[in-house]
Short mmCIF file of C-alpha atoms and ligand atoms in Angstrom, two decimals:
data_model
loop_
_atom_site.label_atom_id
_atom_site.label_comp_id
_atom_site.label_asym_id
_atom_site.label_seq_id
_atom_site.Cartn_x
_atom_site.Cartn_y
_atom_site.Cartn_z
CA UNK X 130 -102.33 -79.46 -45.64
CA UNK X 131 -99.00 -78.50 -43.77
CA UNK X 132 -99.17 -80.54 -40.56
CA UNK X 133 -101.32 -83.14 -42.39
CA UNK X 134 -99.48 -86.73 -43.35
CA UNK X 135 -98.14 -87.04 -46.97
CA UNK X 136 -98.57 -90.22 -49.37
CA UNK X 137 -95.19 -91.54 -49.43
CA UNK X 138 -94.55 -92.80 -53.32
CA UNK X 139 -91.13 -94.53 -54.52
CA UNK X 140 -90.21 -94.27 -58.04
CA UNK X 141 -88.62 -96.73 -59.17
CA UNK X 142 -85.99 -97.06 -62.40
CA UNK X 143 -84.60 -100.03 -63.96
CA UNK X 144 -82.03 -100.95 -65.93
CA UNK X 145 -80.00 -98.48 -68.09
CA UNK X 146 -82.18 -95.44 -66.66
CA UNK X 147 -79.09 -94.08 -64.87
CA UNK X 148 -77.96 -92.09 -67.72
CA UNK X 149 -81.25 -90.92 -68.61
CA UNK X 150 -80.43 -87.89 -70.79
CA UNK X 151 -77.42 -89.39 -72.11
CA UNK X 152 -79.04 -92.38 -73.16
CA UNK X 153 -80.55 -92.87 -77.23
CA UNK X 154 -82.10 -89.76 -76.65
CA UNK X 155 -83.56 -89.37 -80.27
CA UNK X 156 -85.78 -92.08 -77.91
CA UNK X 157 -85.90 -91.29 -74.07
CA UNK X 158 -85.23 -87.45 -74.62
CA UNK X 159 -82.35 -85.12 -73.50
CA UNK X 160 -84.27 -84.90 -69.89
CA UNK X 161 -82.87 -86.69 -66.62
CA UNK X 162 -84.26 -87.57 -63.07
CA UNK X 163 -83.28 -84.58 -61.92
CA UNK X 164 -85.89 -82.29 -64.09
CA UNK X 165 -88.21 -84.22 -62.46
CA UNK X 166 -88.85 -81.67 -59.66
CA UNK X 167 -89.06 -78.52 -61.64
CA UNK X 168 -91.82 -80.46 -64.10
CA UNK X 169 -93.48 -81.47 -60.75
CA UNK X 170 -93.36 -78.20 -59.69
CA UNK X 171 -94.68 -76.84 -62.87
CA UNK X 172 -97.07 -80.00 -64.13
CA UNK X 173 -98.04 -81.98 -61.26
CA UNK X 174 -100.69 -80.39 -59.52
CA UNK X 175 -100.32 -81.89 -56.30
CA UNK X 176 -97.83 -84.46 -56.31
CA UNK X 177 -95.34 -82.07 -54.57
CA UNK X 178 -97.90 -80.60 -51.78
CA UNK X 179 -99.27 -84.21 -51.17
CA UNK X 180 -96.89 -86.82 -51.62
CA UNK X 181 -93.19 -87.54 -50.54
CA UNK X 182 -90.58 -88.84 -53.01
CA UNK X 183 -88.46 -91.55 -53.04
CA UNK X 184 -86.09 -92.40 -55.54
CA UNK X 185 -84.10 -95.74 -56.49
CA UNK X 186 -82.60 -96.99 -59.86
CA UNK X 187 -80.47 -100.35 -59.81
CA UNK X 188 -79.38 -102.11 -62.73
CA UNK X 189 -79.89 -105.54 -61.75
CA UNK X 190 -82.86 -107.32 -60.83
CA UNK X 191 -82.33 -108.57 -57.34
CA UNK X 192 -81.73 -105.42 -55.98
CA UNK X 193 -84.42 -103.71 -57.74
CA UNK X 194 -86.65 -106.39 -55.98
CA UNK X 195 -85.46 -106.36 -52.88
CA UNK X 196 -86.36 -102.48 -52.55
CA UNK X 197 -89.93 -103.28 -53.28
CA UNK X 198 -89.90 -106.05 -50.73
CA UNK X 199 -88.56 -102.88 -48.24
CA UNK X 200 -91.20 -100.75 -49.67
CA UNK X 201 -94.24 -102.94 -48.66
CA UNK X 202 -92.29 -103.40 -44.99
CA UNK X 203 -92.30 -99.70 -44.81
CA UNK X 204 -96.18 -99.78 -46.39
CA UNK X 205 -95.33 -97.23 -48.29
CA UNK X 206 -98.50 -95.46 -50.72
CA UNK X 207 -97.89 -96.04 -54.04
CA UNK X 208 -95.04 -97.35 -56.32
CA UNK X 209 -94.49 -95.64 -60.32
CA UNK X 210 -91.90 -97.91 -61.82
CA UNK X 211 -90.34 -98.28 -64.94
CA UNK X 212 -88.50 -101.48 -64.88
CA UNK X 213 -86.87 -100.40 -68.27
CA UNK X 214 -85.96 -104.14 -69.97
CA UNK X 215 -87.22 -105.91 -67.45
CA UNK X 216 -90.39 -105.07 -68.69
CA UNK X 217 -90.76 -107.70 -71.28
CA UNK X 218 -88.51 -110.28 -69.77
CA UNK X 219 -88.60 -110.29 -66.03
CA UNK X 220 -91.00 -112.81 -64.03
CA UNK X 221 -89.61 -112.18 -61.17
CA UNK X 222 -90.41 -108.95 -61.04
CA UNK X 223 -94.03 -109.61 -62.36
CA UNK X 224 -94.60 -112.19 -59.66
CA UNK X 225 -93.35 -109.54 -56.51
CA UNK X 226 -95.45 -106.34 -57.83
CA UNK X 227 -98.44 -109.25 -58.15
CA UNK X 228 -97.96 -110.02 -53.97
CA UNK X 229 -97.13 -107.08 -52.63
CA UNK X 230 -100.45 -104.82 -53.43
CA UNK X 231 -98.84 -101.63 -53.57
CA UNK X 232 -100.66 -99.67 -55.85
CA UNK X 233 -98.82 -98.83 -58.83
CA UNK X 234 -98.48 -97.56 -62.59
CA UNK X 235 -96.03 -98.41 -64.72
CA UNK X 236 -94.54 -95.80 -67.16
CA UNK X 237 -91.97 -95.79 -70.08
CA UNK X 238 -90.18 -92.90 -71.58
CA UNK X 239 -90.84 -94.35 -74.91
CA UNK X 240 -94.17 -95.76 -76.21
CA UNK X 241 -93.17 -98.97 -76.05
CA UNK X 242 -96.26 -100.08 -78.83
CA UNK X 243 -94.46 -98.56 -81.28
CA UNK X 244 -91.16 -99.96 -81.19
CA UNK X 245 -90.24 -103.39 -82.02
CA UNK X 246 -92.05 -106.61 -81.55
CA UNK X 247 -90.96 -107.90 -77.61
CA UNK X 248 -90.59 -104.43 -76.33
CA UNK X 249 -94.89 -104.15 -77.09
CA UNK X 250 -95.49 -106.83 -74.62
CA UNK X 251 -95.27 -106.34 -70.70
CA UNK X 252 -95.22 -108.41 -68.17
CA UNK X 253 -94.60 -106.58 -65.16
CA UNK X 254 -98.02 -104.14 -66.15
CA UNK X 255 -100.68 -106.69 -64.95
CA UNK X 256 -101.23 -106.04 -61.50
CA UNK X 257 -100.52 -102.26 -62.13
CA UNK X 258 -103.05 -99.44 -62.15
CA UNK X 259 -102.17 -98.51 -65.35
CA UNK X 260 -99.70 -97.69 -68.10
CA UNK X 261 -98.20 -94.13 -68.84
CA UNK X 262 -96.24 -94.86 -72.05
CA UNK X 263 -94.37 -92.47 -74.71
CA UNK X 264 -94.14 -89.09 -73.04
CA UNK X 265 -90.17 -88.80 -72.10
CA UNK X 266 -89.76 -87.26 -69.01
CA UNK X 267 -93.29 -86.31 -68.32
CA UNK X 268 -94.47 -89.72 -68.59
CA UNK X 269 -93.34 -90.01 -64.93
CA UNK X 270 -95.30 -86.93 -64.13
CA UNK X 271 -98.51 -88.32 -64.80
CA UNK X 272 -97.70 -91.52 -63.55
CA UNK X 273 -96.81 -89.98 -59.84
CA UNK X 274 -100.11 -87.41 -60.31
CA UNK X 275 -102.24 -90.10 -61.24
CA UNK X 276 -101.01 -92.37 -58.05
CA UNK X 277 -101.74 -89.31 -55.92
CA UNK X 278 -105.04 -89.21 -57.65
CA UNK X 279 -106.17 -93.00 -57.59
CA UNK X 280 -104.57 -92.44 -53.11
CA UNK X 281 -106.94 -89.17 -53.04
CA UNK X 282 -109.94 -90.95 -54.23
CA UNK X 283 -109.43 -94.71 -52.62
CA UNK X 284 -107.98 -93.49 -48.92
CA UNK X 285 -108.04 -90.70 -46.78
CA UNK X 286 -104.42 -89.00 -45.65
CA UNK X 287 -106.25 -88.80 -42.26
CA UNK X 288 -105.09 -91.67 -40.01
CA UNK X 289 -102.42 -92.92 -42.54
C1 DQA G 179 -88.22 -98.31 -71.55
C2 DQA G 179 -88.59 -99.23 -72.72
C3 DQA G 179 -87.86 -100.55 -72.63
O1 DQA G 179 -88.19 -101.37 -73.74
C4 DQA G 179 -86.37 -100.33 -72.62
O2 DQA G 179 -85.70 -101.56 -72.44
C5 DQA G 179 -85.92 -99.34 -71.61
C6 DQA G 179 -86.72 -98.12 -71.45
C7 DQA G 179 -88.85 -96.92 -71.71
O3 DQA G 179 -88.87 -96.21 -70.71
O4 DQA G 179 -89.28 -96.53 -72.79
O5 DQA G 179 -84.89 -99.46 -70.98
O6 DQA G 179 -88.71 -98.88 -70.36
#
């Protein structure tokens, strides 16, 4: 695998994700971004060996947006995203992940079917692969293995 190309994968975090950790944690957990790579390490098969990481939170929607639009320039692999609120109210959003074909699954710290009423409807989860909802931290775990999966079985790393 060493010399071989990796799937290049941006995560991407929305709104009031900075302070994940210090954030309601009786909902999104006591864990931040930056346990991400030991649970990787431990949890996520191959994510690490295959796949290189990108990170980006922004609080507003624009900006969030605009990094996807540099994402599909770049053709990067895959996108996991939680767009946090943005989820349930942002259009905008919906409408660029619908153009810009990236695969992608959407995940939430929280599972977001259980809470209240306009948090159990999202709109930015059409066009994506799939949801990964209600799992804290790990929820991105699976989300990022299960991109590397869907990359594994759809196209080859040879020639990428
Ligand atoms: C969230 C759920 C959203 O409803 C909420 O606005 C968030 C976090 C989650 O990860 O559970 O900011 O996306």
């Amino acid at each position: 695998m060493n010399n071989k190309k990796k799937y290049s994968i941006l995560t991407v975090n929305g709104p009031n994700l900075k302070y994940l950790g210090k954030r309601n944690v009786d909902i999104y957990g006591s864990k931040s971004m930056d346990d991400l790579p030991s649970l990787l390490d431990k949890h996520g098969q191959n994510v690490l060996q295959k796949a290189e990481l990108d990170f980006f939170q922004a609080n507003s929607e624009g900006d969030i947006i605009d990094r996807i639009e540099l994402a599909w320039q770049d053709k990067i692999s895959g996108i996991v995203i939680n767009p946090g609120a943005y989820t349930h109210t942002s259009l905008a959003l919906a409408d660029c992940l619908a153009w810009i074909n990236i695969p992608y699954v959407e995940v939430h710290l929280s599972n977001i079917w259980s809470r209240d009423k306009i948090r159990q409807h999202s709109l930015t989860a059409r066009h994506s692969m799939g949801v990964v909802a209600g799992f804290g931290i790990m929820s991105y775990v699976y989300g990022l293995q299960a991109v590397v999966d869907y990359l594994d079985i759809n196209i080859s790393l040879e020639g990428k």
